[in-house]
PDB file of C-alpha atoms in Angstrom:
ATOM      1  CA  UNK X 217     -63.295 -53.441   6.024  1.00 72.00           C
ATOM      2  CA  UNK X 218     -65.625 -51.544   8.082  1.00 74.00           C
ATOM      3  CA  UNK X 219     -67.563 -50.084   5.410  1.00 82.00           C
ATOM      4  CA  UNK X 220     -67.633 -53.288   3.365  1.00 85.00           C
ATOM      5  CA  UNK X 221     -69.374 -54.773   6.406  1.00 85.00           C
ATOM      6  CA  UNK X 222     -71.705 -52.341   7.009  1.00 86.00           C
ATOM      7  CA  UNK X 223     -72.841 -52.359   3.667  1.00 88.00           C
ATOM      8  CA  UNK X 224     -73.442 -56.069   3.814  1.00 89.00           C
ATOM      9  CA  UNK X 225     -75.225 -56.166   6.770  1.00 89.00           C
ATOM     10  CA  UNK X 226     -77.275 -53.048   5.506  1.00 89.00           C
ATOM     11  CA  UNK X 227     -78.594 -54.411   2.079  1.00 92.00           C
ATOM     12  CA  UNK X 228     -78.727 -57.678   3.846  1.00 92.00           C
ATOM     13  CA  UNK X 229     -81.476 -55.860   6.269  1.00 92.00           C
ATOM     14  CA  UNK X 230     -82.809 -54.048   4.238  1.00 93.00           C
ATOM     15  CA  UNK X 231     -83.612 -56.941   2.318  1.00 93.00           C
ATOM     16  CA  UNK X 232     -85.053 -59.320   5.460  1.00 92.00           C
ATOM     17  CA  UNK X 233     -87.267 -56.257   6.267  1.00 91.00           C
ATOM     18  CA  UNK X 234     -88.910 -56.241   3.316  1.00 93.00           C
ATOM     19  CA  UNK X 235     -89.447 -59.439   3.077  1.00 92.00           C
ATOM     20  CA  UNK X 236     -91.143 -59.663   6.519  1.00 89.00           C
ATOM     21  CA  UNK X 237     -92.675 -56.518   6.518  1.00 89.00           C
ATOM     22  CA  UNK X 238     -94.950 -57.810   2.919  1.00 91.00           C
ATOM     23  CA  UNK X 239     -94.999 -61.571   4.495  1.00 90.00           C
ATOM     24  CA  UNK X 240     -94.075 -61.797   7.824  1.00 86.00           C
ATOM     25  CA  UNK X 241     -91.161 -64.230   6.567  1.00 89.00           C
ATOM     26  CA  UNK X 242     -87.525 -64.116   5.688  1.00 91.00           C
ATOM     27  CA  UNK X 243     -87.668 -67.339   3.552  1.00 92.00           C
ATOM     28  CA  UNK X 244     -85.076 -69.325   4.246  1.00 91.00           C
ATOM     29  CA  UNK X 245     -84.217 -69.192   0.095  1.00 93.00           C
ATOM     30  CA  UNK X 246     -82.575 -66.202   1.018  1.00 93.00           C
ATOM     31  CA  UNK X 247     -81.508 -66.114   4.665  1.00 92.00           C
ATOM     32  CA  UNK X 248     -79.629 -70.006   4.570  1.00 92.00           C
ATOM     33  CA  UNK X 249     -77.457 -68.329   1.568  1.00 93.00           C
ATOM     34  CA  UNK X 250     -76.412 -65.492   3.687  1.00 93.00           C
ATOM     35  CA  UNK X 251     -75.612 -67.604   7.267  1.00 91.00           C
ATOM     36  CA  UNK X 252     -73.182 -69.573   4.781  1.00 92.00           C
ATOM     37  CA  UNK X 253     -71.787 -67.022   3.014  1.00 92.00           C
ATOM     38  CA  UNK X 254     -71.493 -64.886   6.535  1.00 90.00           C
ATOM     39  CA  UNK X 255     -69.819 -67.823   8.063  1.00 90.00           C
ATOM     40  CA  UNK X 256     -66.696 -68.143   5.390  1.00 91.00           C
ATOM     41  CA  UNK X 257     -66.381 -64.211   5.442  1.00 90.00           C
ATOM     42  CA  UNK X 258     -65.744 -64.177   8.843  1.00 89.00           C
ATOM     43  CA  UNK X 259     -63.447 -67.292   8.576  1.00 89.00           C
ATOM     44  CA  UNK X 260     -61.848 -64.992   6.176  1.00 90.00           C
ATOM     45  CA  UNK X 261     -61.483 -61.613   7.838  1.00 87.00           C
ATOM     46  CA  UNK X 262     -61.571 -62.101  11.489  1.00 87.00           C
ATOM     47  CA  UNK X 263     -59.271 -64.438  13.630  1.00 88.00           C
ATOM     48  CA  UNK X 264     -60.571 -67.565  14.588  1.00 88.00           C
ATOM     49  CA  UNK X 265     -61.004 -66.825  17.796  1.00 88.00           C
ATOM     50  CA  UNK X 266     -63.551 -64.785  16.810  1.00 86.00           C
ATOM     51  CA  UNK X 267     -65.196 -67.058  14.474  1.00 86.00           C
ATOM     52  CA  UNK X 268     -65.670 -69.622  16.827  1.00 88.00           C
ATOM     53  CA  UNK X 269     -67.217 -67.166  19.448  1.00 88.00           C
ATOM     54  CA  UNK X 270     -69.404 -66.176  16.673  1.00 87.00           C
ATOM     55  CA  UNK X 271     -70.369 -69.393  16.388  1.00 86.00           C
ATOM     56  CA  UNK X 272     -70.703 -69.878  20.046  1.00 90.00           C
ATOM     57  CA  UNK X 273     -73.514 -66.750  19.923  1.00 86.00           C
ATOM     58  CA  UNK X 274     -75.196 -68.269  17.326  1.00 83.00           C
ATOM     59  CA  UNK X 275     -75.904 -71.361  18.816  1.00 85.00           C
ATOM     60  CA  UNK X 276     -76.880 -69.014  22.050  1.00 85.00           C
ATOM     61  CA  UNK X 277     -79.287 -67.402  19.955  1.00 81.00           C
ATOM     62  CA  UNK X 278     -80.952 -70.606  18.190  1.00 80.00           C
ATOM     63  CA  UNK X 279     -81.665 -72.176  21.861  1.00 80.00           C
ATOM     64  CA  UNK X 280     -83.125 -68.459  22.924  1.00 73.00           C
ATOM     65  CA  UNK X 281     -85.339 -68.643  19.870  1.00 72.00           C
ATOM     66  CA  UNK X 282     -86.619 -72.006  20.954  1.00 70.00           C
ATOM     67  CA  UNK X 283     -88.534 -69.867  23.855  1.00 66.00           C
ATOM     68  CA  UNK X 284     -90.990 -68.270  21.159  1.00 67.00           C
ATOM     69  CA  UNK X 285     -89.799 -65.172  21.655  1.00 67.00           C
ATOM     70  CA  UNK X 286     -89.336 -64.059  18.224  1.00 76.00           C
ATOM     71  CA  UNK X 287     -89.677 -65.757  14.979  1.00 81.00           C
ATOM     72  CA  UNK X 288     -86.768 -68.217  13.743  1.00 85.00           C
ATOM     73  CA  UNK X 289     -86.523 -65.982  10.765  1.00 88.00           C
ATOM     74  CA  UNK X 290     -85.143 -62.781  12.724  1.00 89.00           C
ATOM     75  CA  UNK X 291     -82.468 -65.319  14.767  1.00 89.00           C
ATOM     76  CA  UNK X 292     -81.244 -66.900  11.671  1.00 89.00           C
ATOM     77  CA  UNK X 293     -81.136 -62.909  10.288  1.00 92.00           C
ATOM     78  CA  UNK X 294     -79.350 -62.272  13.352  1.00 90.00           C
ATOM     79  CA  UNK X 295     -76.999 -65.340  13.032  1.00 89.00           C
ATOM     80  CA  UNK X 296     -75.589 -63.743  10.497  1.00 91.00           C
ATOM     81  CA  UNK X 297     -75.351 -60.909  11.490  1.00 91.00           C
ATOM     82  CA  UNK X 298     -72.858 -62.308  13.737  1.00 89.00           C
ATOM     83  CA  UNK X 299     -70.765 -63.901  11.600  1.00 89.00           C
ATOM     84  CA  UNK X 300     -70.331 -60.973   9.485  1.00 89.00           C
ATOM     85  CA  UNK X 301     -69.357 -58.333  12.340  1.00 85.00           C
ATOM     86  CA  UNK X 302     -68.415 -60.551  14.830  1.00 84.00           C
ATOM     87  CA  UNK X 303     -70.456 -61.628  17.980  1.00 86.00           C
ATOM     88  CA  UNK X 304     -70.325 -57.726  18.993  1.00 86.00           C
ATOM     89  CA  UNK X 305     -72.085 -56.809  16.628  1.00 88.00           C
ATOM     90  CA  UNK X 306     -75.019 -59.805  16.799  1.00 88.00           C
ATOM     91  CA  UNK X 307     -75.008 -58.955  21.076  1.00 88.00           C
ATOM     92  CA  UNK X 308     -75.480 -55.478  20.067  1.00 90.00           C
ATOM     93  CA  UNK X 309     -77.484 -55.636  17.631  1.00 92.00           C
ATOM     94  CA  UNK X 310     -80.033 -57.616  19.020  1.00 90.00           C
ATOM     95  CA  UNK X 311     -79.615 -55.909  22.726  1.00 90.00           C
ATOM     96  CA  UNK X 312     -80.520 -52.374  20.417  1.00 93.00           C
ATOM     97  CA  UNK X 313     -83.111 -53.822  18.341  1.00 92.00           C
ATOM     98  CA  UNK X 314     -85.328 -55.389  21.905  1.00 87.00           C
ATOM     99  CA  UNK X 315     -84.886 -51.780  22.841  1.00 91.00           C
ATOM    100  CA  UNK X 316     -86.380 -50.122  20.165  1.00 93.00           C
ATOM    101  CA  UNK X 317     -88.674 -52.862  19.643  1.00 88.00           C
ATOM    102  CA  UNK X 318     -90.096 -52.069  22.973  1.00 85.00           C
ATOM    103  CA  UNK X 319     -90.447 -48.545  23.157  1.00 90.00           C
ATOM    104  CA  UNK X 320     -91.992 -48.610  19.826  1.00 90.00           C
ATOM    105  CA  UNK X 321     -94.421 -51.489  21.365  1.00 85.00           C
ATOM    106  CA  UNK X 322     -94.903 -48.952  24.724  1.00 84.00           C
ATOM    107  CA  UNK X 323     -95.801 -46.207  22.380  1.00 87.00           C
ATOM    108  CA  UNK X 324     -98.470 -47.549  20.226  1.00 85.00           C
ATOM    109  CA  UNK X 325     -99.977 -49.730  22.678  1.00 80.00           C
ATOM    110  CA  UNK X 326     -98.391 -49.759  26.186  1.00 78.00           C
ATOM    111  CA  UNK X 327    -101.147 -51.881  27.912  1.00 74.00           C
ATOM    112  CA  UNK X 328    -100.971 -54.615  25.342  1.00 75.00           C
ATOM    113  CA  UNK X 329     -96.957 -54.685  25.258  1.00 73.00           C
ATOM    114  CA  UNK X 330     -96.507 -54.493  28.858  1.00 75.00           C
ATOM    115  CA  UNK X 331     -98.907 -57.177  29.305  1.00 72.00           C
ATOM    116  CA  UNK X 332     -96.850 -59.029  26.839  1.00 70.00           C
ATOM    117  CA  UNK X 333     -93.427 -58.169  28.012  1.00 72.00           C
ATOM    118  CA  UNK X 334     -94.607 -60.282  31.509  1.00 73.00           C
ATOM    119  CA  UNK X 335     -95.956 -63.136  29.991  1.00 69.00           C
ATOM    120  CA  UNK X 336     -92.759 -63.776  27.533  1.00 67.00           C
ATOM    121  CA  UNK X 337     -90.549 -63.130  30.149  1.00 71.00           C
ATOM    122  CA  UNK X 338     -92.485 -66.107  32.567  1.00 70.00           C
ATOM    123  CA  UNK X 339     -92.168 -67.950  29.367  1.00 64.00           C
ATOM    124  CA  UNK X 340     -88.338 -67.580  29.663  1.00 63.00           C
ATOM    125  CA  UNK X 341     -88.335 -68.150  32.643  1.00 65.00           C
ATOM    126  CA  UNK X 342     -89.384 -71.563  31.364  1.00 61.00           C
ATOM    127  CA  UNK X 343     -92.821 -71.498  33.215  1.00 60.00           C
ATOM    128  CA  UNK X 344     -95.442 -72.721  30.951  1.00 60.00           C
ATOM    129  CA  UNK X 345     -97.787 -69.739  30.964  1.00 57.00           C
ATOM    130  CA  UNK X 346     -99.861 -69.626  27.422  1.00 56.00           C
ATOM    131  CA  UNK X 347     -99.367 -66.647  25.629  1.00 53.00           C
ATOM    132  CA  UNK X 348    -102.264 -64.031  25.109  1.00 52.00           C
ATOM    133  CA  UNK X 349    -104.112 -65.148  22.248  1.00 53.00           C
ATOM    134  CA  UNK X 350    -105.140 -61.353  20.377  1.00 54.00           C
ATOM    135  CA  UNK X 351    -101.170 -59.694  20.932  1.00 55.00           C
ATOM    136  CA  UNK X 352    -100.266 -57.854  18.269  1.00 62.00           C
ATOM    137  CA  UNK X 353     -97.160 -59.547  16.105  1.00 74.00           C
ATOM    138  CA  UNK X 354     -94.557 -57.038  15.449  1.00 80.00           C
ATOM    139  CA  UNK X 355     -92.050 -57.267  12.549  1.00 87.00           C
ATOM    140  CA  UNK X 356     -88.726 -57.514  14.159  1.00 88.00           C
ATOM    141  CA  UNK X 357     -86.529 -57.218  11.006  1.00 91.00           C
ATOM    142  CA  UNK X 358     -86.845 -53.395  10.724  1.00 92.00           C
ATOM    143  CA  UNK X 359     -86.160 -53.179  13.963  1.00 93.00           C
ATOM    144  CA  UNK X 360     -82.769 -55.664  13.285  1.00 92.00           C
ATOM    145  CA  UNK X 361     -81.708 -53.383  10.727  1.00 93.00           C
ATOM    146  CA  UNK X 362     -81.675 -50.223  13.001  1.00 94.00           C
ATOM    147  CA  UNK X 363     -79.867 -51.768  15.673  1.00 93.00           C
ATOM    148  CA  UNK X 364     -77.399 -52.886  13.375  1.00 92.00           C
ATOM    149  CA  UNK X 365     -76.748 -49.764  11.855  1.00 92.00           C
ATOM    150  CA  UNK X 366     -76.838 -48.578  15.324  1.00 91.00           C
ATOM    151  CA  UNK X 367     -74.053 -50.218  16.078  1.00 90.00           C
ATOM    152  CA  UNK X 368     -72.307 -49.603  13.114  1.00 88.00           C
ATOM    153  CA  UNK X 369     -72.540 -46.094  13.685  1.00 88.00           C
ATOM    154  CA  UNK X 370     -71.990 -45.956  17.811  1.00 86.00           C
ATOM    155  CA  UNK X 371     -70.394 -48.925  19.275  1.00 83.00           C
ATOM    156  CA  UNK X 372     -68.012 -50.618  16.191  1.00 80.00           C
ATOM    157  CA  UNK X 373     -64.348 -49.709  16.537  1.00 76.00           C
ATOM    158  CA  UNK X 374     -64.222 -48.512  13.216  1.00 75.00           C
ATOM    159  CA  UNK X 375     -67.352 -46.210  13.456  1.00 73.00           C
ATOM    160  CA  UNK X 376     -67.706 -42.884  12.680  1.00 76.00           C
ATOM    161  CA  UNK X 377     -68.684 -42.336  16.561  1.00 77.00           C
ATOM    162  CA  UNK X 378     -66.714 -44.739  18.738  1.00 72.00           C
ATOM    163  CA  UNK X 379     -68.457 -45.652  22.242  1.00 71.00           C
ATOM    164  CA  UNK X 380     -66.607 -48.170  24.429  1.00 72.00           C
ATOM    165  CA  UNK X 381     -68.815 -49.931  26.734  1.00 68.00           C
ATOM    166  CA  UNK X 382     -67.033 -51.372  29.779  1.00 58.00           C
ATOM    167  CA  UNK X 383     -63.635 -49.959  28.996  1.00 58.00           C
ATOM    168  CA  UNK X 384     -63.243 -51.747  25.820  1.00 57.00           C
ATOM    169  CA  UNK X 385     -63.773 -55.165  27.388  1.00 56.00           C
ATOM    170  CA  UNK X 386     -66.757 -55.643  24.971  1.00 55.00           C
TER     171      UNK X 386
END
């Protein structure tokens, strides 16, 4: 099971990233597909318990996309992502991703990203602050597909290296 999923959600990366690293999109031809197909393989391998708090996360992450934060493409990649490894692995995954995002961000421009970083995060704080106008627009898929294999690797039960965060409560 744990290496079934992991392929999925790799190829499934690996094909988003390419897609928005050559357009800057992950048509929804392709994603939509994938959040259904997600959806009745986790009603299918996981309880439903953990469907449904799948679900819950998703809808989490549509109303966090509605800040402009990231694109609606990388959510709905992350959506399922979710469905297909449970909401672990979409909380993970996008927690590891925003990390790596960021210190790749800090590294090739640290002025312009930490200028950035305060100006989304008054934005979610739901002040309306506009956004500067020149910031560079980072493709977040690559990023989506290290911090899912990431997790794969560190933090899923299954994984080759097994990290419990919290005692095991997550």
């Amino acid at each position: 099971m744990y290496i079934l999923r992991t392929v999925i959600a790799a190829v499934i990366c690996l094909a988003a990233a390419i897609f928005d690293y050559k357009t800057t999109k992950i048509p929804n031809k392709f994603i939509f597909p994938v959040i259904i197909l997600s959806f009745i393989f986790s009603l299918i391998c996981y309880p439903l318990i953990n469907t449904g708090f799948s679900v819950l996360f998703v809808v989490l992450l549509f109303f966090f996309g509605m800040t402009g934060w990231m694109g609606l493409g990388d959510i709905k990649l992350l959506m399922a992502l979710s469905l297909i490894g449970t909401w672990k692995m979409g909380l993970f995954t996008f927690a590891l991703s925003s990390i790596y995002l960021m210190i790749f961000g800090f590294l090739v421009s640290p002025y312009e990203t930490g200028f950035y970083a305060k100006k989304m995060l008054n934005r979610f704080k739901l002040k309306k602050e506009p956004l500067y106008k020149k910031s560079t627009k980072y493709k977040f898929a690559p990023f989506i597909m290290l911090g899912a294999l990431s997790y794969s690797i560190i933090f899923d039960p299954a994984g080759p290296i097994h990290f419990e965060v919290f005692g095991g409560f997550l």
